Amino acid sequence: AGIVMDSSAGDGVGVGCMKLLPSPAVCEACAQRARDEDVARRADFESEKLSFRMISKAAFDRSQEAPTAADRAAMRRRSRKTATLVVSSGVTLRELALAIMADQGHNPRDQVLLCDGVELLGPQRTLRECRVTPESELEVIYTEDHRDEDVADLIDGDGGGGSARRPEGFAGTALAG
């Protein structure tokens, strides 16, 4: 075990350069496990700021018509409206959607949450389970389809027409009706 110096690598000008290589070589499975452990460590946080790029469904659809993936990403990045929330990694996606609604006014039924371009699904999953880190690129794609609908069933936690019990913490807000 040690470092192997590879002096055969050139810089194109005729002068060799040294490249340090691990010896023995690191197996890909070990490297992947180390990357996974690093993400898991970073996805466990308390009271960190998460920034979201707020993108209307119409603007998102226009970006999807761009010819290349890089163009689509660039169009979404141009969205200037951002929101920042302070959360912990134990927050569920449902709780996050409700917090976004309280901050931005978009009904959770009108939100699609993307993390690094991948849709986050499962209202009971936590940010930790979804591997969201404070450095993650988060986007909220929103519509206005359900703007005036009641969200008591979402606050209740059953997600589908349950009782109208509201937590005391919402007293004095628009969520308390």
PDB file of N, CA and C in Angstrom, residues 109 150-154 156-164:
ATOM      1  N   ARG A 109     -51.055  20.547  -3.196  1.00  0.00           N
ATOM      2  CA  ARG A 109     -51.503  19.719  -4.341  1.00  0.00           C
ATOM      3  C   ARG A 109     -51.021  20.283  -5.670  1.00  0.00           C
ATOM      4  N   ASP A 150     -59.298  23.618   0.438  1.00  0.00           N
ATOM      5  CA  ASP A 150     -58.932  23.434   1.839  1.00  0.00           C
ATOM      6  C   ASP A 150     -57.812  22.402   1.935  1.00  0.00           C
ATOM      7  N   VAL A 151     -56.892  22.608   2.862  1.00  0.00           N
ATOM      8  CA  VAL A 151     -55.783  21.674   3.042  1.00  0.00           C
ATOM      9  C   VAL A 151     -55.842  20.963   4.389  1.00  0.00           C
ATOM     10  N   ALA A 152     -57.018  20.998   5.052  1.00  0.00           N
ATOM     11  CA  ALA A 152     -57.144  20.378   6.375  1.00  0.00           C
ATOM     12  C   ALA A 152     -56.797  18.900   6.324  1.00  0.00           C
ATOM     13  N   ASP A 153     -57.156  18.222   5.242  1.00  0.00           N
ATOM     14  CA  ASP A 153     -56.836  16.792   5.146  1.00  0.00           C
ATOM     15  C   ASP A 153     -55.329  16.557   5.051  1.00  0.00           C
ATOM     16  N   LEU A 154     -54.593  17.497   4.491  1.00  0.00           N
ATOM     17  CA  LEU A 154     -53.135  17.363   4.421  1.00  0.00           C
ATOM     18  C   LEU A 154     -52.496  17.640   5.774  1.00  0.00           C
ATOM     19  N   ASP A 156     -53.914  17.101   8.595  1.00  0.00           N
ATOM     20  CA  ASP A 156     -54.274  15.939   9.403  1.00  0.00           C
ATOM     21  C   ASP A 156     -53.287  14.802   9.234  1.00  0.00           C
ATOM     22  N   GLY A 157     -52.724  14.704   8.047  1.00  0.00           N
ATOM     23  CA  GLY A 157     -51.731  13.670   7.818  1.00  0.00           C
ATOM     24  C   GLY A 157     -52.236  12.470   7.057  1.00  0.00           C
ATOM     25  N   ASP A 158     -53.558  12.386   6.804  1.00  0.00           N
ATOM     26  CA  ASP A 158     -54.020  11.200   6.077  1.00  0.00           C
ATOM     27  C   ASP A 158     -54.033  11.423   4.580  1.00  0.00           C
ATOM     28  N   GLY A 159     -53.944  12.682   4.140  1.00  0.00           N
ATOM     29  CA  GLY A 159     -53.811  12.984   2.722  1.00  0.00           C
ATOM     30  C   GLY A 159     -55.063  12.797   1.917  1.00  0.00           C
ATOM     31  N   GLY A 160     -56.178  12.414   2.516  1.00  0.00           N
ATOM     32  CA  GLY A 160     -57.357  12.177   1.702  1.00  0.00           C
ATOM     33  C   GLY A 160     -58.664  12.314   2.435  1.00  0.00           C
ATOM     34  N   GLY A 161     -59.075  13.521   2.745  1.00  0.00           N
ATOM     35  CA  GLY A 161     -60.411  13.761   3.244  1.00  0.00           C
ATOM     36  C   GLY A 161     -60.664  13.289   4.656  1.00  0.00           C
ATOM     37  N   GLY A 162     -59.696  13.338   5.519  1.00  0.00           N
ATOM     38  CA  GLY A 162     -59.884  12.909   6.902  1.00  0.00           C
ATOM     39  C   GLY A 162     -60.643  13.942   7.703  1.00  0.00           C
ATOM     40  N   SER A 163     -60.631  13.806   9.006  1.00  0.00           N
ATOM     41  CA  SER A 163     -61.332  14.749   9.867  1.00  0.00           C
ATOM     42  C   SER A 163     -60.664  16.114   9.767  1.00  0.00           C
ATOM     43  N   ALA A 164     -61.371  17.116  10.225  1.00  0.00           N
ATOM     44  CA  ALA A 164     -60.881  18.484  10.082  1.00  0.00           C
ATOM     45  C   ALA A 164     -60.090  18.940  11.306  1.00  0.00           C
TER      46      ALA A 164
END
